[in-house]
Coordinates of C-alpha atoms and ligand atoms in Angstrom, one line a residue:
M1 CA -19.8 32.7 4.5
E2 CA -18.2 35.9 3.3
L3 CA -14.9 35.8 1.4
K4 CA -12.9 39.0 1.3
I5 CA -10.8 39.8 -1.8
I6 CA -8.5 42.6 -1.0
K7 CA -6.3 44.3 -3.6
I8 CA -3.4 46.6 -2.8
G9 CA -1.9 49.0 -5.2
G10 CA 1.6 49.8 -6.2
N11 CA 2.1 52.8 -4.0
V12 CA 1.4 50.8 -0.9
I13 CA 3.8 48.0 -1.9
E14 CA 6.5 50.5 -2.7
N15 CA 6.3 52.3 0.7
E16 CA 8.0 50.2 3.4
T17 CA 6.0 51.9 6.3
A18 CA 2.6 51.7 4.4
L19 CA 3.3 48.1 3.5
E20 CA 4.1 47.0 7.1
A21 CA 1.0 48.7 8.4
F22 CA -1.2 47.1 5.7
I23 CA 0.3 43.6 6.4
T24 CA -0.5 43.9 10.1
D25 CA -4.1 45.0 9.2
F26 CA -4.5 42.3 6.6
A27 CA -3.2 39.5 8.8
A28 CA -5.8 40.5 11.4
V29 CA -8.7 40.3 9.0
K30 CA -11.0 37.4 10.2
G31 CA -12.5 34.8 8.0
P32 CA -11.4 33.5 4.5
K33 CA -9.5 36.1 2.5
I34 CA -7.4 36.5 -0.7
L35 CA -4.9 39.2 -1.4
V36 CA -4.1 40.5 -4.9
H37 CA -1.3 42.9 -5.4
G38 CA 0.0 45.0 -8.2
G39 CA 3.4 46.5 -8.3
G40 CA 3.2 48.7 -11.4
K41 CA 5.3 51.5 -9.9
L42 CA 8.2 49.1 -9.0
A43 CA 8.1 47.5 -12.5
T44 CA 8.3 51.0 -14.1
Q45 CA 11.3 51.9 -11.9
L46 CA 13.2 48.7 -12.7
A47 CA 12.4 48.9 -16.4
E48 CA 13.7 52.5 -16.5
K49 CA 17.0 51.4 -14.8
I50 CA 17.6 48.8 -17.5
G51 CA 16.6 51.1 -20.3
I52 CA 13.1 49.9 -21.1
E53 CA 10.6 52.6 -21.7
T54 CA 7.1 52.3 -20.2
T55 CA 3.9 53.2 -22.0
M56 CA 0.6 53.1 -20.2
V57 CA -2.7 53.5 -22.1
E58 CA -5.8 54.0 -19.9
G59 CA -4.1 52.5 -16.9
R60 CA -2.8 49.5 -18.8
R61 CA 0.9 48.7 -19.6
I62 CA 1.9 48.0 -23.1
T63 CA 3.8 44.8 -22.5
D64 CA 6.4 43.7 -25.1
A65 CA 8.6 40.6 -24.6
E66 CA 11.2 42.4 -22.5
T67 CA 8.6 44.2 -20.4
L68 CA 7.0 40.8 -19.7
K69 CA 10.3 39.5 -18.3
V70 CA 10.6 42.6 -16.1
I71 CA 7.0 42.3 -14.7
T72 CA 7.3 38.6 -14.1
M73 CA 10.5 39.2 -12.1
V74 CA 9.0 42.1 -10.2
Y75 CA 5.4 40.9 -9.6
G76 CA 5.9 37.1 -9.4
G77 CA 9.3 37.5 -7.7
F78 CA 10.2 40.3 -5.4
A79 CA 6.7 41.8 -4.7
N80 CA 4.9 38.5 -4.2
K81 CA 7.6 36.8 -2.1
N82 CA 8.2 39.8 0.0
I83 CA 4.5 40.1 0.9
V84 CA 4.2 36.4 1.6
A85 CA 7.2 36.5 3.9
K86 CA 5.9 39.5 5.8
L87 CA 2.4 37.8 6.2
Q88 CA 4.1 34.7 7.5
G89 CA 5.9 37.0 10.0
N90 CA 2.5 38.2 11.1
G91 CA 1.0 34.8 11.7
C92 CA -0.9 34.6 8.4
N93 CA -0.2 31.4 6.5
A94 CA 0.1 32.9 3.0
I95 CA 0.9 31.2 -0.2
G96 CA 2.1 33.2 -3.2
L97 CA 0.7 32.5 -6.7
S98 CA 0.6 33.7 -10.2
G99 CA -2.3 32.8 -12.5
A100 CA -0.2 29.9 -13.9
D101 CA 0.2 28.2 -10.5
G102 CA -2.4 25.5 -10.1
N103 CA -3.9 26.9 -13.4
A104 CA -5.6 29.4 -11.1
I105 CA -6.3 32.2 -13.6
Q106 CA -6.6 31.6 -17.4
A107 CA -6.4 34.4 -20.0
I108 CA -6.2 35.2 -23.7
K109 CA -4.2 37.9 -25.3
R110 CA -6.1 41.2 -25.2
P111 CA -7.6 41.5 -28.7
V112 CA -6.1 44.2 -30.9
K113 CA -8.7 46.9 -31.6
T114 CA -7.0 50.3 -32.0
I115 CA -4.2 49.4 -29.6
D116 CA -2.0 46.3 -29.4
Y117 CA -1.1 45.9 -25.7
G118 CA 1.3 43.0 -26.5
Y119 CA 1.5 40.4 -23.8
V120 CA -1.5 41.6 -21.9
G121 CA -4.1 39.0 -21.0
D122 CA -7.9 39.3 -20.6
V123 CA -9.0 36.8 -18.0
T124 CA -11.3 34.1 -19.3
G125 CA -11.7 32.0 -16.1
I126 CA -10.4 31.1 -12.7
S127 CA -10.1 27.6 -11.0
E128 CA -12.4 28.3 -8.1
Q129 CA -12.2 24.7 -6.7
T130 CA -8.4 24.9 -6.6
I131 CA -8.5 28.3 -4.9
D132 CA -11.1 27.0 -2.5
A133 CA -9.0 24.0 -1.7
L134 CA -6.2 26.4 -0.5
L135 CA -8.7 28.4 1.6
K136 CA -10.2 25.2 3.1
S137 CA -6.7 24.0 4.1
G138 CA -6.2 27.2 6.0
L139 CA -3.9 29.0 3.5
T140 CA -4.3 32.6 2.4
P141 CA -3.7 32.9 -1.4
V142 CA -1.6 35.9 -2.5
F143 CA -2.0 36.6 -6.2
C144 CA 0.3 38.7 -8.3
A145 CA -0.9 40.4 -11.6
I146 CA 0.2 37.5 -13.9
T147 CA -2.1 35.1 -15.9
H148 CA -1.4 32.4 -18.5
D149 CA -3.0 30.9 -21.6
G150 CA -2.5 27.2 -20.8
N151 CA -0.1 26.9 -23.8
G152 CA 3.0 28.2 -22.0
Q153 CA 2.4 31.9 -22.4
L154 CA 2.4 34.3 -19.5
F155 CA 0.5 37.5 -19.6
N156 CA 0.5 40.8 -17.7
T157 CA -3.0 41.5 -16.4
N158 CA -4.2 44.5 -14.6
A159 CA -4.3 43.6 -10.9
D160 CA -7.7 45.3 -10.4
T161 CA -9.1 43.1 -13.1
I162 CA -7.6 40.0 -11.4
A163 CA -9.1 40.9 -8.1
A164 CA -12.6 41.5 -9.6
T165 CA -12.5 38.2 -11.6
I166 CA -11.5 36.2 -8.5
A167 CA -14.4 37.9 -6.6
V168 CA -16.8 37.0 -9.4
G169 CA -15.6 33.4 -9.8
M170 CA -15.5 32.7 -6.0
S171 CA -19.1 34.1 -5.7
N172 CA -20.2 30.6 -6.9
I173 CA -19.0 29.3 -3.5
Y174 CA -19.0 32.3 -1.1
N175 CA -20.6 35.7 -0.7
T176 CA -17.8 37.9 -2.0
A177 CA -16.7 41.4 -1.0
L178 CA -14.1 43.2 -3.0
Y179 CA -11.8 45.9 -1.5
Y180 CA -9.6 48.1 -3.6
C181 CA -7.0 49.5 -1.2
F182 CA -4.6 52.2 -2.2
E183 CA -2.8 55.2 -0.8
K184 CA -5.7 57.7 -1.0
N185 CA -8.9 57.8 1.0
G186 CA -11.1 56.8 -1.9
V187 CA -12.3 58.2 -5.2
M188 CA -11.9 61.9 -4.7
K189 CA -13.7 64.9 -6.2
D190 CA -10.4 66.8 -5.9
I191 CA -7.4 64.5 -6.1
N192 CA -5.4 66.9 -4.0
N193 CA -7.9 67.1 -1.2
E194 CA -8.1 63.9 1.0
D195 CA -11.3 65.2 2.5
S196 CA -13.2 65.2 -0.8
V197 CA -14.0 61.5 -0.9
I198 CA -17.0 60.7 -3.0
E199 CA -18.7 58.2 -0.7
H200 CA -21.1 56.7 -3.2
I201 CA -20.5 56.0 -6.9
N202 CA -23.2 54.3 -9.0
T203 CA -24.0 53.8 -12.7
E204 CA -25.9 57.1 -12.6
N205 CA -23.2 59.5 -11.3
Y206 CA -20.3 57.7 -12.8
P207 CA -20.6 58.9 -16.5
T208 CA -20.4 62.5 -15.2
L209 CA -17.3 61.8 -13.1
L210 CA -15.7 60.3 -16.2
A211 CA -16.7 63.1 -18.6
E212 CA -15.5 65.8 -16.1
K213 CA -12.2 63.9 -15.8
I214 CA -12.6 63.6 -12.1
V215 CA -11.9 59.9 -12.6
T216 CA -8.8 59.4 -14.8
E217 CA -5.9 57.0 -15.3
G218 CA -5.6 54.0 -13.0
M219 CA -9.0 54.8 -11.5
I220 CA -10.7 54.0 -14.8
P221 CA -10.0 50.2 -14.8
K222 CA -10.7 50.1 -11.1
L223 CA -14.3 51.5 -11.5
Y224 CA -14.9 49.5 -14.7
N225 CA -14.0 46.4 -12.8
A226 CA -16.1 47.4 -9.8
F227 CA -19.2 47.7 -11.9
E228 CA -18.5 44.4 -13.7
A229 CA -18.0 42.6 -10.4
L230 CA -21.3 43.9 -9.0
K231 CA -23.2 42.9 -12.2
Q232 CA -21.8 39.4 -11.8
N233 CA -22.9 38.7 -8.2
V234 CA -20.2 40.3 -6.1
K235 CA -22.0 41.6 -3.0
K236 CA -19.9 44.6 -2.1
V237 CA -17.2 46.8 -3.7
C238 CA -15.2 49.5 -1.8
I239 CA -12.4 51.7 -2.8
G240 CA -10.2 53.4 -0.2
N241 CA -7.3 53.6 2.2
T242 CA -5.9 50.3 3.6
K243 CA -7.4 51.2 7.0
M244 CA -10.9 50.5 5.7
I245 CA -10.3 46.7 6.1
V246 CA -9.8 47.0 9.8
E247 CA -12.8 45.6 11.7
N248 CA -15.3 48.3 12.7
S249 CA -13.2 50.9 10.9
Q250 CA -14.6 54.4 10.7
Q251 CA -12.3 55.2 7.8
K252 CA -14.2 57.1 5.1
H253 CA -14.1 55.4 1.7
T254 CA -16.0 55.0 -1.6
T255 CA -18.7 52.4 -1.9
I256 CA -19.7 51.4 -5.4
T257 CA -23.2 50.2 -6.3
L258 CA -25.0 49.6 -9.5
Ligands
LIG301 N1 -10.8 60.8 -8.6 C1 -9.8 60.1 -8.2 N2 -9.6 59.8 -6.9 C2 -8.5 59.1 -6.5 N3 -7.5 58.7 -7.4 C3 -7.7 58.9 -8.7 C4 -8.8 59.7 -9.2 N4 -8.6 59.8 -10.5 C5 -7.5 59.1 -10.9 N5 -6.9 58.6 -9.8 C6 -5.6 57.9 -9.8 O1 -5.8 56.6 -9.7 C7 -4.7 56.0 -9.0 C8 -5.0 54.7 -8.5 O2 -5.0 53.7 -9.5 P1 -3.6 53.0 -9.9 O3 -2.7 53.9 -10.5 O4 -4.0 51.8 -10.7 O5 -3.0 52.6 -8.6 P2 -3.0 51.3 -7.7 O6 -1.7 50.7 -8.0 O7 -3.1 51.8 -6.3 O8 -4.2 50.5 -8.1 C9 -4.4 57.1 -8.0 O9 -3.1 57.0 -7.5 C10 -4.7 58.4 -8.7 O10 -3.5 58.9 -9.3
LIG302 C1 -1.8 45.2 -18.0 C2 -1.3 46.0 -16.9 O1 -1.4 47.2 -16.9 N1 -0.9 45.4 -15.8 C3 -0.5 46.1 -14.6 C4 -0.3 45.0 -13.6 C5 0.2 45.6 -12.3 C6 -0.9 46.4 -11.6 O2 -2.0 46.4 -11.9 O3 -0.3 47.2 -10.6 P1 -1.1 48.3 -9.8 O4 -2.3 47.8 -9.2 O5 0.0 48.6 -8.8 O6 -1.3 49.5 -10.8 C7 0.9 46.8 -14.9 O7 1.8 46.2 -15.4 O8 1.0 47.9 -14.4

């Protein structure tokens, strides 16, 4: 059976109309499914309001103790519960989780090489049996971008990485398909031209896209994670507009292959 792991980005969450449209489409997706959400933009806005500066390095947030509090409140609080409530309103029996809940996603502090990211976690494992028990009982897990180390420490983890790791872990039980949904139509040749979607990215054309800076910022972890997922048994990875998850959708998007 296919399990769909669908990730939505910060710009979708932040935009009331886009979020409502996505929720309707996600609720209508048939079969077992898991939603992973970010909320990076909302966290940056709240941090700014309370005088905490945000530093991003290659799409990842440097997370000090105060920033960790903000992201926990935003991702695990407002963003997660708002999405769960809206899904409930659309007949989808969602349950909101962080990686600490049910020990679902374990992580270690990202090792310091040239950069110390602070309380940023690299995922070490997921509890696929616990997640599967939720699926089997008819619930739809909704994960925010928070993990833990099993010793009481929460971590901020890139939501794209969480989605990929869940897809990899759950591939022990299901055929998994990973969808990265965001506000654009896919990975674009020209970021200002929605018609310039690159329909296929693979390990051959990717280095050029990276070198020519066609792929930058938040798209770097997304593609890194896409390749990692495919190498570890995930059957399908797509990047595109939320409309691509609609059954028989003709929406153009980017498909990643090895
Ligand atoms: N070639 C590209 N095509 C589309 N988006 C790109 C590209 N290169 C960089 N990006 C950036 O990647 C962003 C998506 O990643 P990210 O900021 O992590 O957002 P999300 O929260 O949606 O995952 C886009 O909003 C865009 O600014
Ligand atoms: C470590 C790290 O960078 N974590 C991300 C988690 C949220 C996220 O990934 O949100 P989007 O998918 O909306 O970008 C962050 O704090 O921005």
